[in-house]
mmCIF file of C-alpha atoms in Angstrom:
data_model
loop_
_atom_site.group_PDB
_atom_site.id
_atom_site.type_symbol
_atom_site.label_atom_id
_atom_site.label_comp_id
_atom_site.label_asym_id
_atom_site.label_seq_id
_atom_site.Cartn_x
_atom_site.Cartn_y
_atom_site.Cartn_z
ATOM 1 C CA UNK A 250 -121.813 -49.874 -45.996
ATOM 2 C CA UNK A 251 -120.145 -47.611 -43.457
ATOM 3 C CA UNK A 252 -116.675 -46.618 -44.621
ATOM 4 C CA UNK A 253 -117.177 -48.195 -48.036
ATOM 5 C CA UNK A 254 -116.220 -46.039 -50.998
ATOM 6 C CA UNK A 255 -119.216 -45.455 -53.219
ATOM 7 C CA UNK A 256 -118.763 -45.274 -56.991
ATOM 8 C CA UNK A 257 -121.158 -43.324 -59.195
ATOM 9 C CA UNK A 258 -120.771 -45.542 -62.276
ATOM 10 C CA UNK A 259 -121.361 -48.732 -60.305
ATOM 11 C CA UNK A 260 -124.447 -47.221 -58.692
ATOM 12 C CA UNK A 261 -125.894 -46.239 -62.098
ATOM 13 C CA UNK A 262 -125.272 -49.770 -63.402
ATOM 14 C CA UNK A 263 -126.959 -51.377 -60.409
ATOM 15 C CA UNK A 264 -129.970 -49.104 -60.729
ATOM 16 C CA UNK A 265 -130.203 -49.714 -64.479
ATOM 17 C CA UNK A 266 -130.437 -53.445 -63.786
ATOM 18 C CA UNK A 267 -133.210 -52.952 -61.233
ATOM 19 C CA UNK A 268 -135.569 -50.570 -63.039
ATOM 20 C CA UNK A 269 -139.337 -50.811 -62.798
ATOM 21 C CA UNK A 270 -141.183 -51.887 -65.914
ATOM 22 C CA UNK A 271 -142.040 -48.968 -68.171
ATOM 23 C CA UNK A 272 -145.120 -50.723 -69.518
ATOM 24 C CA UNK A 273 -147.977 -48.284 -69.894
ATOM 25 C CA UNK A 274 -146.104 -45.413 -68.193
ATOM 26 C CA UNK A 275 -146.311 -41.914 -69.801
ATOM 27 C CA UNK A 276 -143.528 -41.213 -72.275
ATOM 28 C CA UNK A 277 -141.608 -38.530 -70.368
ATOM 29 C CA UNK A 278 -141.677 -40.529 -67.157
ATOM 30 C CA UNK A 279 -140.608 -43.695 -68.951
ATOM 31 C CA UNK A 280 -137.851 -42.450 -71.248
ATOM 32 C CA UNK A 281 -136.634 -39.234 -69.630
ATOM 33 C CA UNK A 282 -137.550 -38.783 -65.991
ATOM 34 C CA UNK A 283 -136.534 -42.212 -64.745
ATOM 35 C CA UNK A 284 -133.184 -41.949 -66.505
ATOM 36 C CA UNK A 285 -132.444 -38.570 -64.953
ATOM 37 C CA UNK A 286 -133.719 -39.799 -61.598
ATOM 38 C CA UNK A 287 -131.465 -42.832 -61.817
ATOM 39 C CA UNK A 288 -128.406 -40.609 -62.195
ATOM 40 C CA UNK A 289 -129.580 -38.297 -59.440
ATOM 41 C CA UNK A 290 -130.142 -41.303 -57.197
ATOM 42 C CA UNK A 291 -126.618 -42.533 -57.934
ATOM 43 C CA UNK A 292 -125.188 -39.097 -57.142
ATOM 44 C CA UNK A 293 -127.148 -38.959 -53.877
ATOM 45 C CA UNK A 294 -125.737 -42.399 -53.054
ATOM 46 C CA UNK A 295 -122.169 -41.170 -53.600
ATOM 47 C CA UNK A 296 -122.868 -38.091 -51.453
ATOM 48 C CA UNK A 297 -124.290 -40.229 -48.660
ATOM 49 C CA UNK A 298 -127.782 -38.716 -48.732
ATOM 50 C CA UNK A 299 -130.763 -40.642 -47.409
ATOM 51 C CA UNK A 300 -133.907 -41.260 -49.520
ATOM 52 C CA UNK A 301 -135.914 -39.010 -47.189
ATOM 53 C CA UNK A 302 -133.385 -36.213 -47.687
ATOM 54 C CA UNK A 303 -133.827 -36.562 -51.465
ATOM 55 C CA UNK A 304 -137.621 -36.460 -51.029
ATOM 56 C CA UNK A 305 -137.364 -33.226 -49.058
ATOM 57 C CA UNK A 306 -134.928 -31.794 -51.616
ATOM 58 C CA UNK A 307 -137.442 -32.669 -54.332
ATOM 59 C CA UNK A 308 -140.131 -30.777 -52.408
ATOM 60 C CA UNK A 309 -137.890 -27.735 -51.870
ATOM 61 C CA UNK A 310 -136.915 -27.500 -55.548
ATOM 62 C CA UNK A 311 -140.507 -28.007 -56.734
ATOM 63 C CA UNK A 312 -141.971 -25.406 -54.395
ATOM 64 C CA UNK A 313 -139.320 -22.894 -55.405
ATOM 65 C CA UNK A 314 -140.544 -23.306 -58.982
ATOM 66 C CA UNK A 315 -144.160 -22.961 -57.851
ATOM 67 C CA UNK A 316 -143.280 -19.797 -55.948
ATOM 68 C CA UNK A 317 -141.767 -18.285 -59.095
ATOM 69 C CA UNK A 318 -144.969 -19.033 -61.035
ATOM 70 C CA UNK A 319 -147.138 -17.496 -58.344
ATOM 71 C CA UNK A 320 -145.106 -14.408 -57.521
ATOM 72 C CA UNK A 321 -142.565 -13.553 -60.227
ATOM 73 C CA UNK A 322 -143.152 -11.408 -63.300
ATOM 74 C CA UNK A 323 -144.508 -13.555 -66.171
ATOM 75 C CA UNK A 324 -141.563 -13.282 -68.548
ATOM 76 C CA UNK A 325 -139.643 -15.858 -70.558
ATOM 77 C CA UNK A 326 -136.664 -16.057 -68.191
ATOM 78 C CA UNK A 327 -138.826 -16.694 -65.122
ATOM 79 C CA UNK A 328 -140.932 -19.241 -67.012
ATOM 80 C CA UNK A 329 -137.876 -21.201 -68.124
ATOM 81 C CA UNK A 330 -136.455 -21.133 -64.599
ATOM 82 C CA UNK A 331 -139.738 -22.358 -63.129
ATOM 83 C CA UNK A 332 -139.970 -25.223 -65.637
ATOM 84 C CA UNK A 333 -136.368 -26.307 -64.986
ATOM 85 C CA UNK A 334 -137.006 -26.347 -61.238
ATOM 86 C CA UNK A 335 -140.286 -28.231 -61.593
ATOM 87 C CA UNK A 336 -138.778 -30.883 -63.860
ATOM 88 C CA UNK A 337 -135.769 -31.188 -61.547
ATOM 89 C CA UNK A 338 -138.120 -31.743 -58.620
ATOM 90 C CA UNK A 339 -139.957 -34.371 -60.683
ATOM 91 C CA UNK A 340 -136.687 -36.187 -61.389
ATOM 92 C CA UNK A 341 -135.725 -36.062 -57.712
ATOM 93 C CA UNK A 342 -139.113 -37.601 -56.953
ATOM 94 C CA UNK A 343 -137.939 -40.600 -58.962
ATOM 95 C CA UNK A 344 -134.450 -40.503 -57.439
ATOM 96 C CA UNK A 345 -135.595 -41.021 -53.838
ATOM 97 C CA UNK A 346 -137.214 -44.378 -54.601
ATOM 98 C CA UNK A 347 -134.267 -45.503 -56.696
ATOM 99 C CA UNK A 348 -131.860 -44.555 -53.919
ATOM 100 C CA UNK A 349 -133.973 -46.505 -51.417
ATOM 101 C CA UNK A 350 -133.765 -49.603 -53.621
ATOM 102 C CA UNK A 351 -130.032 -49.153 -54.034
ATOM 103 C CA UNK A 352 -129.515 -48.916 -50.279
ATOM 104 C CA UNK A 353 -132.101 -51.580 -49.462
ATOM 105 C CA UNK A 354 -133.798 -49.267 -46.972
ATOM 106 C CA UNK A 355 -137.348 -48.953 -48.328
ATOM 107 C CA UNK A 356 -139.759 -48.320 -45.451
ATOM 108 C CA UNK A 357 -143.419 -47.442 -44.858
ATOM 109 C CA UNK A 358 -142.318 -44.102 -43.356
ATOM 110 C CA UNK A 359 -140.312 -43.204 -46.452
ATOM 111 C CA UNK A 360 -143.142 -44.227 -48.768
ATOM 112 C CA UNK A 361 -145.567 -42.182 -46.654
ATOM 113 C CA UNK A 362 -143.351 -39.090 -46.870
ATOM 114 C CA UNK A 363 -143.024 -39.498 -50.633
ATOM 115 C CA UNK A 364 -146.801 -39.761 -51.070
ATOM 116 C CA UNK A 365 -147.437 -36.744 -48.836
ATOM 117 C CA UNK A 366 -145.087 -34.617 -50.949
ATOM 118 C CA UNK A 367 -146.682 -35.905 -54.159
ATOM 119 C CA UNK A 368 -150.187 -35.246 -52.820
ATOM 120 C CA UNK A 369 -149.220 -31.634 -52.142
ATOM 121 C CA UNK A 370 -146.979 -30.852 -55.121
ATOM 122 C CA UNK A 371 -149.380 -31.133 -58.063
ATOM 123 C CA UNK A 372 -152.410 -29.293 -56.615
ATOM 124 C CA UNK A 373 -149.988 -26.689 -55.222
ATOM 125 C CA UNK A 374 -148.596 -26.235 -58.743
ATOM 126 C CA UNK A 375 -152.044 -25.469 -60.140
ATOM 127 C CA UNK A 376 -152.849 -23.187 -57.209
ATOM 128 C CA UNK A 377 -149.569 -21.395 -57.960
ATOM 129 C CA UNK A 378 -150.803 -20.944 -61.522
ATOM 130 C CA UNK A 379 -154.095 -19.592 -60.140
ATOM 131 C CA UNK A 380 -152.242 -17.022 -58.015
ATOM 132 C CA UNK A 381 -150.021 -16.053 -60.939
ATOM 133 C CA UNK A 382 -153.059 -15.529 -63.168
ATOM 134 C CA UNK A 383 -154.975 -13.634 -60.484
ATOM 135 C CA UNK A 384 -152.056 -11.220 -60.068
ATOM 136 C CA UNK A 385 -151.812 -10.476 -63.795
ATOM 137 C CA UNK A 386 -153.393 -7.274 -64.977
ATOM 138 C CA UNK A 387 -154.114 -8.803 -68.403
ATOM 139 C CA UNK A 388 -155.935 -11.893 -67.054
ATOM 140 C CA UNK A 389 -159.599 -12.203 -66.123
ATOM 141 C CA UNK A 390 -160.733 -13.916 -62.921
ATOM 142 C CA UNK A 391 -162.142 -16.954 -64.725
ATOM 143 C CA UNK A 392 -158.646 -17.910 -65.884
ATOM 144 C CA UNK A 393 -157.592 -18.342 -62.246
ATOM 145 C CA UNK A 394 -160.725 -20.449 -61.689
ATOM 146 C CA UNK A 395 -159.477 -22.819 -64.411
ATOM 147 C CA UNK A 396 -156.341 -23.470 -62.399
ATOM 148 C CA UNK A 397 -158.335 -24.053 -59.186
ATOM 149 C CA UNK A 398 -160.462 -26.600 -61.078
ATOM 150 C CA UNK A 399 -157.288 -28.282 -62.351
ATOM 151 C CA UNK A 400 -156.000 -28.520 -58.756
ATOM 152 C CA UNK A 401 -159.208 -30.292 -57.709
ATOM 153 C CA UNK A 402 -159.040 -32.719 -60.631
ATOM 154 C CA UNK A 403 -155.371 -33.508 -59.999
ATOM 155 C CA UNK A 404 -155.864 -34.040 -56.273
ATOM 156 C CA UNK A 405 -158.946 -36.253 -56.685
ATOM 157 C CA UNK A 406 -157.344 -38.412 -59.345
ATOM 158 C CA UNK A 407 -154.148 -38.837 -57.324
ATOM 159 C CA UNK A 408 -155.908 -39.995 -54.179
ATOM 160 C CA UNK A 409 -158.244 -42.211 -56.206
ATOM 161 C CA UNK A 410 -155.329 -43.997 -57.866
ATOM 162 C CA UNK A 411 -153.429 -44.321 -54.603
ATOM 163 C CA UNK A 412 -156.390 -45.782 -52.732
ATOM 164 C CA UNK A 413 -157.079 -48.262 -55.536
ATOM 165 C CA UNK A 414 -153.504 -49.539 -55.227
ATOM 166 C CA UNK A 415 -153.756 -49.808 -51.445
ATOM 167 C CA UNK A 416 -157.268 -51.282 -51.212
ATOM 168 C CA UNK A 417 -157.084 -53.701 -54.121
ATOM 169 C CA UNK A 418 -155.729 -57.236 -53.607
ATOM 170 C CA UNK A 419 -151.970 -57.434 -54.130
ATOM 171 C CA UNK A 420 -152.264 -60.576 -56.249
ATOM 172 C CA UNK A 421 -154.538 -58.872 -58.803
ATOM 173 C CA UNK A 422 -153.318 -56.128 -61.098
ATOM 174 C CA UNK A 423 -155.228 -52.896 -61.388
ATOM 175 C CA UNK A 424 -156.889 -52.133 -64.742
ATOM 176 C CA UNK A 425 -154.473 -50.734 -67.295
ATOM 177 C CA UNK A 426 -151.379 -52.352 -65.805
ATOM 178 C CA UNK A 427 -150.936 -54.593 -68.860
ATOM 179 C CA UNK A 428 -151.069 -51.713 -71.363
ATOM 180 C CA UNK A 429 -148.858 -51.969 -74.444
ATOM 181 C CA UNK A 430 -145.754 -49.817 -74.885
ATOM 182 C CA UNK A 431 -147.394 -47.487 -77.430
ATOM 183 C CA UNK A 432 -149.763 -46.324 -74.703
ATOM 184 C CA UNK A 433 -146.847 -44.372 -73.196
ATOM 185 C CA UNK A 434 -147.188 -41.752 -75.929
ATOM 186 C CA UNK A 435 -150.979 -41.644 -75.632
ATOM 187 C CA UNK A 436 -150.706 -41.043 -71.879
ATOM 188 C CA UNK A 437 -148.183 -38.205 -72.162
ATOM 189 C CA UNK A 438 -150.720 -35.328 -72.353
ATOM 190 C CA UNK A 439 -151.863 -35.884 -68.760
ATOM 191 C CA UNK A 440 -148.455 -36.628 -67.279
ATOM 192 C CA UNK A 441 -147.375 -33.967 -64.806
ATOM 193 C CA UNK A 442 -144.426 -33.054 -67.036
ATOM 194 C CA UNK A 443 -146.836 -31.796 -69.709
ATOM 195 C CA UNK A 444 -148.501 -29.475 -67.197
ATOM 196 C CA UNK A 445 -145.089 -28.184 -66.188
ATOM 197 C CA UNK A 446 -144.031 -27.601 -69.799
ATOM 198 C CA UNK A 447 -147.111 -25.480 -70.508
ATOM 199 C CA UNK A 448 -145.526 -22.870 -68.243
ATOM 200 C CA UNK A 449 -143.079 -22.059 -71.044
ATOM 201 C CA UNK A 450 -146.038 -20.252 -72.651
ATOM 202 C CA UNK A 451 -147.118 -18.423 -69.486
ATOM 203 C CA UNK A 452 -145.816 -15.019 -70.670
ATOM 204 C CA UNK A 453 -148.168 -15.232 -73.674
ATOM 205 C CA UNK A 454 -151.521 -15.340 -71.938
ATOM 206 C CA UNK A 455 -153.791 -16.240 -74.854
ATOM 207 C CA UNK A 456 -151.679 -19.170 -76.016
ATOM 208 C CA UNK A 457 -151.202 -20.401 -72.455
ATOM 209 C CA UNK A 458 -154.922 -20.341 -71.621
ATOM 210 C CA UNK A 459 -155.824 -22.305 -74.774
ATOM 211 C CA UNK A 460 -153.211 -24.988 -74.008
ATOM 212 C CA UNK A 461 -153.958 -25.106 -70.298
ATOM 213 C CA UNK A 462 -157.738 -25.281 -70.725
ATOM 214 C CA UNK A 463 -157.431 -28.031 -73.349
ATOM 215 C CA UNK A 464 -155.159 -29.967 -70.999
ATOM 216 C CA UNK A 465 -157.656 -29.528 -68.157
ATOM 217 C CA UNK A 466 -160.567 -30.856 -70.219
ATOM 218 C CA UNK A 467 -158.554 -33.827 -71.505
ATOM 219 C CA UNK A 468 -157.209 -34.656 -68.044
ATOM 220 C CA UNK A 469 -160.654 -34.406 -66.438
ATOM 221 C CA UNK A 470 -162.181 -36.761 -69.005
ATOM 222 C CA UNK A 471 -159.384 -39.326 -68.587
ATOM 223 C CA UNK A 472 -159.559 -38.999 -64.786
ATOM 224 C CA UNK A 473 -163.299 -39.710 -64.755
ATOM 225 C CA UNK A 474 -162.799 -42.773 -66.967
ATOM 226 C CA UNK A 475 -159.856 -43.980 -64.878
ATOM 227 C CA UNK A 476 -161.658 -43.560 -61.555
ATOM 228 C CA UNK A 477 -164.757 -45.309 -62.929
ATOM 229 C CA UNK A 478 -162.675 -48.264 -64.092
ATOM 230 C CA UNK A 479 -160.940 -48.509 -60.731
ATOM 231 C CA UNK A 480 -164.267 -48.379 -58.889
ATOM 232 C CA UNK A 481 -165.647 -51.174 -61.074
ATOM 233 C CA UNK A 482 -162.452 -53.170 -60.555
ATOM 234 C CA UNK A 483 -162.553 -52.798 -56.766
ATOM 235 C CA UNK A 484 -166.254 -53.688 -56.747
ATOM 236 C CA UNK A 485 -165.607 -56.823 -58.807
ATOM 237 C CA UNK A 486 -162.672 -58.087 -56.726
ATOM 238 C CA UNK A 487 -164.623 -57.378 -53.519
ATOM 239 C CA UNK A 488 -167.598 -59.337 -54.840
ATOM 240 C CA UNK A 489 -165.269 -62.198 -55.788
ATOM 241 C CA UNK A 490 -163.727 -62.248 -52.319
ATOM 242 C CA UNK A 491 -167.168 -62.283 -50.683
ATOM 243 C CA UNK A 492 -168.216 -65.308 -52.751
ATOM 244 C CA UNK A 493 -165.039 -67.170 -51.788
ATOM 245 C CA UNK A 494 -165.655 -66.492 -48.084
ATOM 246 C CA UNK A 495 -169.285 -67.630 -48.261
#
């Protein structure tokens, strides 16, 4: 494609025709984030950026938002800025994969880089919340402990899901992959975008802690159920493979 003029509108159309299925995906990711990411991917295509460059840009934007949460004064302006940066980073996380498909340059190295950034971003977000709470004069130490617990839950669930995808047979779908469209709304509470949006309430400590703690409990319960189902699924497909071999 060297020397070829790249058109934004054509790129958006091509990406729209090659979207992943939204079946069972959380609502924000399905109806908002992928659409924004598609347009960001098309813009990156016009600018001549590589997918890895978009991945690194996503990391830089996200960690700027996390830094604001951890270190800036907890006021409405800073909270809004942090949320905008975090959601922008989330959209760029979608854009890198879409750009790779558009260019036809998907690679194990690019996928690895994307997963490394993802594995760091979400627990780092909650640790940023922990630092922000620890620094507040009006917050008790146990509120920071909530955020540390959330980081552990998020990290464990992420690696558990990733390993299930990698270790399970490619010809067999993981549990939950055939979920109906309405499940998108039911899954929204534990989508990363919901965690990011709670930061809008960060200046008002009492309200924030109630929302954040409720989200932690809900996410932990769903994570335990999800990891249990994936363990049972991997155990069943492994047992089936062993019987076939014998």
